[in-house]
XYZ file of C-alpha atoms in Angstrom:
765
model
C -42.726 30.281 64.759
C -42.003 30.634 61.063
C -38.254 29.856 61.344
C -39.041 26.742 63.374
C -41.486 25.493 60.749
C -38.942 26.118 58.013
C -36.414 24.071 59.915
C -38.751 21.115 59.988
C -39.344 21.349 56.278
C -35.614 21.409 55.598
C -35.139 18.388 57.820
C -37.904 16.524 56.019
C -36.406 17.326 52.652
C -32.970 16.068 53.642
C -34.160 12.612 54.712
C -32.795 10.185 52.143
C -35.309 7.435 51.435
C -34.992 4.136 49.606
C -37.559 1.697 48.253
C -36.409 -1.926 48.185
C -38.378 -4.438 46.114
C -38.077 -7.776 47.889
C -40.161 -9.591 45.267
C -38.904 -10.496 41.823
C -42.243 -10.971 40.006
C -40.798 -13.825 37.918
C -40.095 -17.560 38.122
C -36.362 -17.695 37.564
C -35.572 -19.236 40.955
C -38.471 -21.663 41.004
C -38.668 -24.188 42.731
C -36.264 -22.780 45.363
C -38.484 -19.771 46.013
C -41.524 -21.936 46.637
C -40.246 -22.082 50.216
C -38.066 -18.994 50.565
C -38.213 -15.447 49.126
C -35.423 -14.620 46.740
C -34.134 -11.776 48.907
C -33.325 -14.264 51.699
C -31.520 -16.823 49.547
C -27.888 -17.236 50.633
C -25.222 -15.715 48.403
C -21.843 -16.847 49.744
C -23.678 -17.848 52.932
C -25.138 -14.352 53.397
C -28.787 -13.493 52.604
C -29.088 -11.496 49.413
C -30.862 -8.607 51.068
C -27.870 -8.029 53.352
C -25.799 -6.882 50.384
C -28.503 -4.410 49.341
C -29.048 -3.007 52.835
C -25.302 -2.682 53.420
C -25.034 -0.759 50.160
C -27.819 1.620 51.250
C -26.274 2.110 54.684
C -22.964 3.187 53.147
C -24.895 5.606 50.889
C -26.361 7.385 53.926
C -29.968 6.263 53.532
C -32.142 7.071 56.551
C -35.452 5.382 55.715
C -36.008 2.112 53.892
C -39.401 0.941 52.634
C -39.255 -2.784 52.026
C -41.977 -4.041 49.676
C -42.812 -7.748 49.738
C -45.660 -9.951 48.560
C -44.852 -13.651 48.901
C -43.353 -15.062 52.132
C -43.903 -11.701 53.802
C -43.799 -13.178 57.317
C -40.353 -14.651 56.698
C -39.096 -11.299 55.457
C -40.528 -9.431 58.452
C -39.122 -11.983 60.905
C -35.686 -11.712 59.322
C -35.670 -7.909 59.539
C -36.921 -8.044 63.129
C -34.021 -10.251 64.242
C -31.301 -8.634 62.113
C -28.835 -5.884 63.007
C -30.967 -3.452 61.012
C -33.558 -3.502 63.800
C -31.032 -2.528 66.463
C -30.807 0.894 68.045
C -27.524 1.540 66.248
C -28.944 0.816 62.784
C -28.197 3.702 60.387
C -31.749 3.676 59.050
C -35.291 2.700 59.897
C -36.931 -0.157 57.967
C -40.665 -0.091 57.264
C -41.997 -3.336 55.774
C -44.951 -2.923 53.434
C -46.893 -6.027 52.414
C -48.641 -5.794 49.033
C -50.484 -9.109 48.536
C -52.321 -7.844 45.454
C -49.264 -6.517 43.636
C -48.481 -8.291 40.386
C -45.636 -6.108 39.112
C -43.197 -3.377 40.044
C -45.707 -0.847 38.748
C -48.344 -2.148 41.180
C -45.896 -1.800 44.067
C -45.016 1.792 43.170
C -48.680 2.719 42.763
C -49.276 1.326 46.246
C -46.357 3.380 47.507
C -47.769 6.550 45.973
C -51.210 5.924 47.478
C -49.694 5.848 50.975
C -48.049 9.261 50.425
C -44.818 8.085 52.057
C -42.360 9.593 49.584
C -41.929 13.344 49.636
C -38.749 13.837 47.624
C -36.299 12.020 45.401
C -35.681 8.435 46.481
C -33.540 5.409 45.632
C -35.338 2.550 43.912
C -33.487 -0.743 44.125
C -34.148 -4.496 44.043
C -33.437 -6.640 47.064
C -30.871 -8.725 45.183
C -28.289 -6.089 44.193
C -24.597 -6.445 45.048
C -22.646 -3.216 44.648
C -19.780 -1.157 46.038
C -20.662 2.023 44.119
C -20.283 5.325 45.975
C -23.899 6.344 45.611
C -23.342 9.844 46.998
C -21.735 10.844 43.692
C -24.802 9.597 41.813
C -27.140 11.505 44.127
C -25.163 14.719 43.771
C -25.158 14.394 39.974
C -28.916 13.749 39.945
C -29.629 16.831 42.064
C -27.358 18.953 39.900
C -29.221 17.852 36.768
C -32.560 18.758 38.311
C -31.302 22.287 38.848
C -30.663 22.667 35.119
C -33.437 20.401 33.792
C -36.735 20.717 35.659
C -38.174 17.811 33.659
C -35.595 15.292 34.885
C -37.405 12.554 36.791
C -34.931 9.652 36.945
C -31.264 8.730 36.860
C -30.440 5.114 35.980
C -27.134 3.698 37.205
C -25.383 1.664 34.512
C -21.974 0.040 34.440
C -19.630 -0.205 31.494
C -18.894 -3.841 30.703
C -18.538 -6.166 27.768
C -21.803 -7.422 26.247
C -20.515 -10.873 27.215
C -19.624 -10.063 30.825
C -20.490 -13.020 33.024
C -22.457 -10.916 35.534
C -24.864 -9.916 32.753
C -27.932 -12.161 32.931
C -28.650 -14.418 29.973
C -31.166 -12.649 27.795
C -30.435 -9.306 29.456
C -29.440 -7.144 26.569
C -30.540 -3.531 26.548
C -29.680 -0.755 24.136
C -29.234 2.702 25.605
C -29.179 5.653 23.207
C -27.507 8.538 25.032
C -26.685 12.149 24.428
C -22.894 12.103 24.337
C -22.540 15.329 26.331
C -25.279 15.249 28.978
C -25.772 11.443 29.230
C -29.498 11.962 28.745
C -31.163 8.722 27.689
C -33.004 9.645 24.500
C -34.077 6.118 23.579
C -34.233 2.742 25.316
C -34.742 -0.658 23.747
C -35.040 -3.983 25.540
C -33.540 -6.765 23.419
C -35.196 -10.086 24.129
C -33.300 -13.357 24.117
C -35.797 -15.070 21.820
C -36.845 -14.296 19.221
C -33.693 -12.309 18.562
C -34.359 -8.695 17.644
C -32.516 -7.682 14.487
C -33.419 -4.002 14.152
C -34.375 -0.975 16.209
C -36.707 1.865 15.211
C -35.912 5.390 16.367
C -37.586 8.748 15.813
C -35.536 10.993 13.541
C -36.221 13.885 15.916
C -33.729 12.291 18.295
C -30.925 13.089 15.874
C -32.314 16.548 15.162
C -32.362 17.501 18.846
C -29.060 15.883 19.816
C -25.931 16.434 17.772
C -23.882 13.810 19.625
C -25.708 10.481 19.961
C -24.193 7.293 21.368
C -25.800 3.885 20.846
C -24.583 1.611 23.638
C -25.129 -2.087 24.246
C -22.096 -2.437 26.508
C -23.898 -1.210 29.633
C -25.081 -3.435 32.472
C -28.321 -2.144 33.947
C -27.602 -2.191 37.690
C -31.299 -1.709 38.544
C -30.341 1.169 40.838
C -32.404 4.285 40.116
C -32.719 7.747 41.613
C -36.366 8.695 41.092
C -38.738 11.572 41.701
C -42.089 10.943 43.415
C -43.874 7.934 41.846
C -47.015 9.824 40.733
C -46.423 8.910 37.084
C -47.109 5.245 37.874
C -50.488 6.232 39.285
C -51.273 8.448 36.333
C -50.257 5.685 33.909
C -51.878 2.587 35.360
C -50.685 0.335 32.560
C -46.985 0.715 33.465
C -45.833 -2.648 34.820
C -42.096 -2.954 34.254
C -39.649 -0.159 35.125
C -37.591 -0.417 31.942
C -39.765 -1.984 29.312
C -42.893 0.038 30.138
C -42.052 3.079 32.245
C -38.723 4.189 30.748
C -39.733 3.302 27.206
C -43.123 5.019 27.650
C -41.623 8.220 29.034
C -39.027 8.487 26.278
C -41.480 7.846 23.445
C -44.233 10.122 24.779
C -44.759 13.461 23.045
C -47.042 14.696 25.835
C -45.208 14.030 29.088
C -42.046 15.904 28.194
C -40.006 14.255 30.957
C -36.326 13.345 30.724
C -34.290 10.418 32.052
C -30.515 10.310 32.474
C -27.888 7.618 32.902
C -24.996 7.709 35.344
C -22.138 5.606 34.037
C -19.912 3.664 36.447
C -16.540 2.375 35.291
C -14.389 1.419 38.262
C -16.937 0.115 40.790
C -18.902 -3.142 40.908
C -22.663 -3.515 40.535
C -24.737 -6.509 39.510
C -28.087 -8.027 40.236
C -28.777 -11.676 41.022
C -31.442 -11.981 38.361
C -31.060 -15.692 37.611
C -29.211 -18.799 38.678
C -26.587 -18.016 36.053
C -25.863 -14.618 37.616
C -26.078 -16.232 41.054
C -23.085 -18.326 40.058
C -21.233 -15.461 38.363
C -21.670 -12.993 41.230
C -20.714 -15.637 43.793
C -17.422 -16.122 41.973
C -16.929 -12.347 41.775
C -17.383 -12.076 45.533
C -14.927 -14.911 46.184
C -12.487 -13.264 43.761
C -12.869 -9.976 45.711
C -14.113 -7.898 42.779
C -16.786 -6.559 45.143
C -14.357 -5.321 47.808
C -15.042 -4.241 50.533
C -18.199 -6.360 50.230
C -16.347 -9.661 50.704
C -16.909 -12.652 53.022
C -14.238 -11.654 55.548
C -16.035 -8.318 56.040
C -18.511 -10.433 58.042
C -21.660 -8.523 57.121
C -23.914 -10.455 59.474
C -23.728 -10.580 63.228
C -21.973 -13.760 64.271
C -19.988 -14.227 61.044
C -16.333 -15.181 61.568
C -14.818 -15.646 58.098
C -11.087 -15.442 57.580
C -9.376 -14.943 54.241
C -6.699 -17.483 53.328
C -4.309 -17.883 50.429
C -5.887 -19.130 47.197
C -9.136 -17.201 47.739
C -10.254 -19.615 50.440
C -12.602 -18.381 53.177
C -13.201 -20.374 56.319
C -15.270 -19.679 59.400
C -14.336 -20.763 62.873
C -15.382 -24.194 64.136
C -14.702 -25.954 60.812
C -13.309 -29.498 60.954
C -10.984 -30.417 58.057
C -9.293 -33.801 57.685
C -5.592 -33.896 56.879
C -6.102 -35.423 53.434
C -8.861 -33.124 52.178
C -7.906 -30.722 49.393
C -9.340 -27.215 49.030
C -8.828 -25.590 45.643
C -9.297 -21.968 44.649
C -12.457 -19.987 45.396
C -13.840 -22.055 48.261
C -15.945 -20.790 51.163
C -16.814 -22.981 54.163
C -19.310 -22.076 56.887
C -19.114 -22.774 60.608
C -19.875 -26.210 62.013
C -18.982 -28.022 58.787
C -17.108 -31.327 58.957
C -15.070 -32.627 56.007
C -13.757 -36.202 56.016
C -10.735 -37.862 54.387
C -9.887 -37.630 50.679
C -12.389 -34.885 49.922
C -11.633 -32.467 47.082
C -13.494 -29.141 46.861
C -12.955 -26.489 44.171
C -14.864 -23.341 43.134
C -17.633 -24.053 45.618
C -19.526 -22.551 48.541
C -20.200 -24.829 51.510
C -22.797 -23.684 54.031
C -22.943 -24.118 57.777
C -23.372 -27.423 59.606
C -22.615 -29.447 56.473
C -21.364 -33.009 56.840
C -19.171 -34.340 54.005
C -18.102 -37.993 54.052
C -14.901 -39.548 52.690
C -13.923 -39.701 49.003
C -16.258 -36.909 47.930
C -15.580 -34.563 45.014
C -17.310 -31.169 44.811
C -16.642 -28.830 41.906
C -18.441 -25.574 41.138
C -21.328 -26.390 43.475
C -23.337 -24.503 46.082
C -24.062 -26.520 49.196
C -26.415 -24.739 51.586
C -26.865 -25.190 55.332
C -27.453 -28.550 56.971
C -26.654 -30.706 53.928
C -25.361 -34.246 54.465
C -23.132 -35.824 51.802
C -22.110 -39.403 52.453
C -19.119 -41.328 51.137
C -18.076 -41.620 47.480
C -20.346 -38.892 46.128
C -19.573 -36.516 43.290
C -21.240 -33.123 42.769
C -20.605 -30.935 39.760
C -21.913 -27.412 39.141
C -25.195 -27.841 40.989
C -27.157 -26.370 43.901
C -28.150 -28.348 46.990
C -30.392 -26.273 49.244
C -30.952 -26.655 52.986
C -31.043 -30.119 54.574
C -30.572 -32.162 51.410
C -29.178 -35.656 52.042
C -27.038 -37.632 49.585
C -26.572 -41.264 50.519
C -23.459 -43.188 49.482
C -22.311 -43.383 45.847
C -24.518 -40.611 44.489
C -23.387 -38.694 41.406
C -24.966 -35.283 40.848
C -24.192 -34.096 37.329
C -24.004 -30.487 36.220
C -27.010 -28.214 36.397
C -28.949 -30.180 39.019
C -31.109 -28.396 41.561
C -32.101 -30.231 44.752
C -34.365 -28.232 47.028
C -35.165 -28.413 50.704
C -35.149 -31.789 52.514
C -34.701 -33.941 49.397
C -33.020 -37.322 50.037
C -31.166 -39.109 47.198
C -29.620 -42.561 47.022
C -27.784 -44.684 47.628
C -26.148 -45.631 44.297
C -28.019 -43.064 42.203
C -26.754 -40.995 39.271
C -28.759 -37.863 38.517
C -28.795 -36.801 34.856
C -27.726 -33.244 34.065
C -30.252 -30.462 34.777
C -32.391 -32.566 37.109
C -34.674 -30.603 39.430
C -36.050 -32.281 42.541
C -38.213 -30.775 45.246
C -40.149 -32.105 48.223
C -42.549 -29.195 47.885
C -45.788 -29.839 46.053
C -46.208 -26.910 43.709
C -49.562 -25.167 43.829
C -51.135 -22.729 41.429
C -49.468 -19.891 43.312
C -46.050 -19.040 41.983
C -43.016 -18.132 43.988
C -42.228 -14.626 45.253
C -44.782 -13.092 42.982
C -43.732 -15.220 40.047
C -46.973 -14.879 38.179
C -45.637 -13.593 34.901
C -44.979 -15.785 31.904
C -42.044 -13.529 31.124
C -39.189 -12.213 33.208
C -38.380 -8.591 33.997
C -36.884 -7.935 30.598
C -39.756 -9.605 28.785
C -37.752 -12.651 27.819
C -38.996 -16.177 27.841
C -37.883 -18.329 30.737
C -34.144 -18.461 31.072
C -32.446 -21.661 30.127
C -31.582 -24.547 32.400
C -28.772 -24.218 34.899
C -25.258 -25.217 34.108
C -23.119 -23.350 36.515
C -20.583 -22.767 33.679
C -23.483 -22.146 31.520
C -24.164 -22.086 34.091
C -23.124 -26.152 30.950
C -26.825 -23.325 37.040
C -22.378 -22.854 33.056
C -22.456 -24.472 30.131
C -20.856 -22.624 30.666
C -19.408 -21.996 30.793
C -22.220 -21.574 31.843
C -23.102 -20.289 33.518
C -22.452 -18.404 34.243
C -22.066 -20.216 32.113
C -23.418 -21.388 35.841
C -29.564 -23.624 36.063
C -26.821 -21.359 32.514
C -25.547 -19.087 30.224
C -26.647 -21.356 29.385
C -24.237 -22.052 30.900
C -25.913 -22.658 28.172
C -25.347 -20.190 30.063
C -26.776 -22.643 30.405
C -28.101 -22.267 31.387
C -35.845 -21.420 34.863
C -36.272 -24.038 31.847
C -40.004 -24.514 32.332
C -41.409 -23.044 29.141
C -39.937 -21.780 25.907
C -36.607 -22.636 24.327
C -33.583 -23.267 26.517
C -30.425 -21.243 26.171
C -28.659 -24.236 24.608
C -31.371 -24.515 21.967
C -31.110 -20.824 21.154
C -27.323 -21.057 21.182
C -27.389 -24.049 18.820
C -29.619 -22.183 16.401
C -27.370 -19.114 16.490
C -24.222 -21.186 15.913
C -25.811 -23.048 13.008
C -26.895 -19.798 11.365
C -23.444 -18.285 11.903
C -21.737 -21.262 10.268
C -24.148 -21.369 7.358
C -23.443 -17.699 6.749
C -19.706 -18.387 6.935
C -20.050 -21.226 4.407
C -22.136 -19.226 1.953
C -20.153 -15.981 2.201
C -16.736 -17.623 2.222
C -15.571 -16.348 5.603
C -12.131 -17.287 6.834
C -11.690 -19.741 9.693
C -10.383 -16.901 11.871
C -13.527 -14.806 11.376
C -15.820 -17.797 11.950
C -13.872 -18.681 15.099
C -14.208 -15.129 16.415
C -17.977 -15.132 15.813
C -18.381 -18.507 17.519
C -16.346 -17.387 20.502
C -18.497 -14.278 20.765
C -21.673 -16.378 20.759
C -20.202 -18.797 23.287
C -19.363 -16.036 25.755
C -22.682 -14.261 25.202
C -24.587 -17.472 25.969
C -22.171 -18.492 28.745
C -21.849 -21.965 27.228
C -18.884 -24.314 27.203
C -16.493 -25.338 24.441
C -18.111 -28.798 24.580
C -21.500 -27.247 23.803
C -19.920 -25.411 20.885
C -18.243 -28.542 19.525
C -21.511 -30.511 19.657
C -23.018 -28.013 17.221
C -20.017 -27.134 15.066
C -18.870 -30.668 14.147
C -22.245 -31.950 12.836
C -22.830 -28.651 11.031
C -19.483 -28.922 9.243
C -20.252 -32.524 8.275
C -23.555 -31.308 6.876
C -21.551 -29.524 4.163
C -20.223 -32.812 2.741
C -21.644 -33.658 -0.674
C -22.936 -37.229 -0.414
C -22.747 -37.670 -4.194
C -18.981 -37.146 -4.056
C -18.436 -38.432 -0.579
C -14.686 -38.878 -0.173
C -13.507 -35.930 -2.311
C -16.047 -33.683 -0.621
C -14.982 -34.899 2.818
C -11.413 -33.993 2.024
C -12.348 -30.563 0.666
C -14.625 -29.667 3.581
C -12.366 -30.869 6.388
C -9.160 -29.592 4.844
C -10.589 -26.113 5.232
C -13.136 -26.204 8.058
C -11.398 -28.880 10.110
C -9.135 -26.084 11.326
C -12.204 -24.487 12.896
C -12.592 -27.611 15.036
C -8.968 -27.097 16.005
C -9.893 -23.659 17.363
C -12.275 -25.385 19.778
C -9.850 -27.953 21.234
C -7.182 -26.867 23.682
C -6.134 -30.109 25.369
C -6.039 -33.861 24.885
C -9.337 -34.120 26.786
C -10.908 -31.705 24.291
C -9.589 -33.796 21.393
C -11.064 -36.970 22.872
C -14.385 -35.193 23.370
C -14.296 -34.089 19.727
C -13.671 -37.702 18.664
C -16.740 -38.900 20.545
C -18.845 -36.171 18.932
C -17.438 -37.104 15.517
C -18.113 -40.783 16.208
C -21.713 -40.101 17.199
C -22.233 -37.865 14.183
C -21.025 -40.541 11.757
C -22.954 -43.309 13.523
C -26.267 -41.592 12.870
C -25.965 -41.862 9.088
C -25.070 -44.887 6.986
C -23.520 -42.572 4.413
C -21.402 -40.760 6.972
C -20.163 -44.106 8.306
C -17.823 -44.139 5.326
C -16.421 -40.710 6.153
C -15.240 -41.525 9.664
C -11.866 -43.050 8.758
C -10.823 -40.406 6.208
C -12.108 -37.671 8.518
C -9.953 -38.918 11.344
C -7.005 -39.142 9.003
C -7.452 -35.556 7.782
C -7.890 -34.173 11.296
C -4.700 -35.954 12.294
C -2.766 -34.609 9.331
C -3.805 -30.990 9.957
C -2.801 -31.353 13.631
C -6.283 -31.055 15.096
C -6.243 -34.535 16.676
C -3.086 -36.080 18.106
C -2.082 -39.727 18.187
C -2.338 -39.994 21.984
C -5.903 -38.728 21.904
C -6.841 -41.310 19.259
C -5.384 -44.121 21.334
C -7.072 -42.986 24.526
C -10.367 -42.583 22.705
C -10.111 -46.070 21.243
C -9.397 -47.792 24.559
C -12.149 -45.851 26.311
C -15.142 -48.109 26.931
C -17.481 -45.402 25.662
C -16.148 -45.878 22.132
C -17.488 -49.450 22.032
C -20.941 -50.881 21.684
C -22.748 -50.412 18.429
C -21.037 -47.174 17.461
C -19.025 -46.823 14.275
C -15.255 -47.189 14.765
C -12.166 -45.979 13.010
C -11.327 -48.470 10.240
C -8.002 -49.321 11.882
C -9.682 -50.346 15.101
C -12.365 -52.368 13.367
C -9.650 -54.355 11.570
C -7.672 -54.804 14.749
C -10.665 -56.270 16.552
C -11.501 -58.546 13.631
C -7.897 -59.650 13.458
C -7.929 -60.541 17.123
C -10.490 -63.251 16.421
C -8.774 -64.505 13.249
C -5.478 -64.956 15.095
C -7.133 -67.385 17.466
C -8.750 -69.354 14.655
C -6.010 -69.516 12.043
C -2.798 -67.862 13.153
C -0.086 -67.507 10.558
C 2.711 -65.140 9.745
C 0.974 -64.271 6.487
C -2.259 -63.264 8.248
C -0.457 -61.106 10.758
C 1.893 -59.374 8.377
C -0.704 -58.962 5.671
C -3.024 -57.396 8.202
C -0.313 -55.093 9.498
C 0.637 -54.084 5.979
C -2.930 -53.247 4.999
C -3.561 -51.212 8.108
C -0.455 -49.107 7.628
C -0.929 -48.726 3.886
C -4.653 -47.922 4.021
C -4.520 -45.639 7.034
C -1.077 -44.342 6.466
C -1.230 -41.016 8.289
C -0.188 -42.639 11.559
C 3.331 -43.675 12.477
C 4.384 -47.299 12.493
C 4.783 -47.414 16.254
C 1.142 -46.524 16.697
C 0.000 -49.666 14.876
C 2.552 -51.972 16.426
C 1.551 -50.810 19.886
C -2.104 -51.430 19.069
C -1.270 -54.804 17.522
C 0.694 -55.865 20.565
C -2.293 -55.151 22.799
C -4.672 -57.046 20.546
C -2.649 -60.252 20.390
C -2.582 -60.668 24.139
C -4.951 -63.224 25.606
C -7.315 -62.435 28.436
C -4.814 -63.911 30.903
C -2.175 -61.461 29.704
C 0.125 -64.021 28.027
C 0.949 -63.877 24.331
C -0.726 -66.321 21.999
C 1.794 -69.063 21.204
C 0.723 -69.294 17.569
C 1.184 -65.590 17.136
C 4.650 -65.782 18.684
C 5.545 -68.539 16.276
C 4.238 -66.515 13.388
C 6.227 -63.477 14.418
C 9.327 -65.582 14.867
C 9.063 -66.759 11.284
C 11.885 -65.359 9.216
C 9.919 -62.994 7.000
C 11.232 -59.651 5.926
C 8.327 -57.458 4.956
C 8.203 -54.121 3.224
C 5.841 -51.802 5.069
C 4.844 -48.329 3.913
C 4.188 -45.603 6.440
C 2.840 -42.580 4.667
C 3.084 -39.114 6.111
C 0.642 -36.469 5.024
C 3.535 -34.040 4.793
C 6.297 -35.924 3.020
C 5.041 -39.022 1.271
C 6.207 -42.614 1.778
C 8.727 -44.109 4.152
C 9.565 -47.778 3.493
C 10.977 -50.039 6.109
C 11.905 -53.716 6.326
C 10.666 -55.271 9.538
C 11.635 -58.459 11.259
C 10.028 -59.455 14.533
C 12.888 -61.211 16.281
C 11.387 -62.115 19.585
C 8.299 -61.802 21.712
C 8.719 -62.922 25.297
C 7.960 -61.741 28.819
C 5.898 -58.830 27.603
C 8.649 -57.305 25.484
C 8.957 -56.626 21.763
C 12.123 -56.204 19.756
C 11.692 -54.691 16.306
C 14.547 -54.321 13.822
C 13.982 -52.062 10.841
C 16.366 -53.134 8.074
C 17.668 -51.413 5.036
C 17.200 -54.215 2.478
C 13.986 -55.408 0.949
C 13.620 -59.038 0.024
C 12.522 -59.239 -3.583
C 12.159 -63.012 -3.219
C 9.174 -62.807 -0.911
C 5.800 -63.330 -2.454
C 4.460 -60.903 0.081
C 6.816 -58.174 -1.019
C 5.790 -58.624 -4.623
C 2.208 -58.243 -3.488
C 2.651 -54.999 -1.612
C 5.438 -53.151 -3.382
C 3.495 -52.877 -6.614
C 1.183 -50.388 -4.918
C 3.885 -48.487 -3.046
C 5.755 -45.341 -4.098
C 9.515 -45.264 -3.937
C 11.360 -45.570 -0.670
C 12.201 -42.453 1.290
C 14.476 -43.456 4.134
C 17.368 -45.931 3.911
C 18.789 -45.590 7.388
C 19.029 -48.454 9.845
C 16.990 -48.248 13.009
C 17.197 -50.563 15.991
C 14.285 -50.140 18.373
C 13.993 -52.049 21.628
C 11.364 -51.375 24.317
C 11.297 -53.452 27.466
C 7.687 -52.548 28.156
C 6.389 -53.930 24.867
C 5.723 -50.549 23.279
C 7.647 -48.035 21.249
C 8.022 -44.471 22.421
C 7.913 -41.439 20.165
C 11.515 -40.564 20.971
C 12.726 -43.893 19.565
C 10.805 -43.671 16.313
C 12.535 -42.244 13.265
C 11.474 -38.684 12.537
C 8.690 -38.228 10.031
C 9.206 -34.988 8.156
């Protein structure tokens, strides 16, 4: 009988068990989780818990204890109808409901009281996505226990940049490791706000360990190999695994227990801790970083995804119109219908979704049963099940529309709008009773799936963001963008006071931007006003020149396209409009930014003709004069008025080329009907030869003699002549203030479209 009994004991010891925490004990996904537990939220159209259970199945787990508190019936019903309840399931799932649990510590104390765990077990959250080969981690853990009887836990961590997009905003932990054994000798949770500036360690750590590594480049995968959970019962005040349990064990002189880290380099592991990481991990799945855990693996029964070129995934029974355009990283569920002229990029579309004509969807997550009618636009937002958008609805970045919400028609939602049809009660979602999240941070910032900018951001990332930013839940406490703005301001002030170079300041800003998962726009909105704050108002113009000549190049580091330049102009315009003193700095600032090649001529023109630049906001001096001149031409047109105006514009704002002003002038002198004003034509046809200076910031003055020969049928002919008429009263007026002439060549410029192209203009050295 003895051998038989021994066999049973061996069998019991070899059963690999896992504890899955289906509750999050925080509010990061509120208000979505008011109706649905986080573990059942769709990630690329697959419930989150499927990724965790698939990971455990591959690892050879035989028993799974699933702990849940809120929405327990929905969790049990899902498990009952899933493939994991079939006879061929690799493990048995036991659902344990803990309605009184308020933390992870409470759940583990409940587990210990039931005496269900008899050996080492896997502790994991129900929102982990990973392709790690866990057998290697288990073998390493067992080997350590043979040499170190006090080893009670192995934490799985992944090497990654501190700014990796799958790292949750505010999730910054410092692991102090023994360089040889990978024993964790100290752990510090770094909160998002207020920012921790120093860490206190016991000197005995350095006395006991000759090789110590301080690491903040490790993502905590929240995958642990643990011994029996008796310590949580013995220490009833342990609530959080990392902040309380790990920290308490490592700082205790009495317990004498040890904890190790297992470092992963080549595999993928991340936890959907927030809406920012929801966006980041979704993009990682679509980009196949999680292989073989990808959509076309069809994890659920009934899935039929196929992988197509451009990282597009499409299920069967999807109706696509001929004119719809699918960009990169798009996933579309079964039963979805997409009408004409629809453009979808970087988005996940659920099942049974109806999308009307002329709809644009970028960086959004559209869940099952959503209806989007014609002429709608959705940017970096989440629409949960059965949301309806009527015609002409614009959903700006960071919006969150929960179950059964109906919007429209003809509605524009401001960024970061949250709408729910659920009346929130005093009970929080999925155990979300804590005022702080798992890492002890204040609520994460609002969602910009860049910044996610749910970006910034960007990120969001980077994506509700790092943040956007990130960016990026924003219920209490400072948002990520507010924290990011404060950090950027402090960084710039330090750069100003310590005399940093532009390159160093740019590197620090880029580091902050990636860490917060915010966008370049978010960075520009802070950097430009902060730079202008350095201008000495007592010496306004000289100080403007000094400040922008140096720090204007930093703005250049933040613009990478014409659209970025235009955005910078609007920020500059708004900054100057807020202060009567700074009104005077707008024109010289624009001139300096043009001369140092931060802002190009095309961007200035497009900014000026954009309707957003009008209406009570300060304008570039050239444009103000052009608009004023438009009215004076109608009242008292004369050649003197026109040419005097043109001369003053070019002389006073001389960093632009002549063609720029003539093109602007031509547009101004047109009437509303599109025909040229007769008086202006007569004035231009007058036989005046006028000396006009066009100053270049690089080479000085170029003088030209201009004669407008003809204006007719929407065309302009300009002849630049070599001679200057000394007989003209006008010339005597202007040449006294002009430096010597630079260029004496003849130019003949003729444009049939009424404008002058850059190729036809004389070069300005």
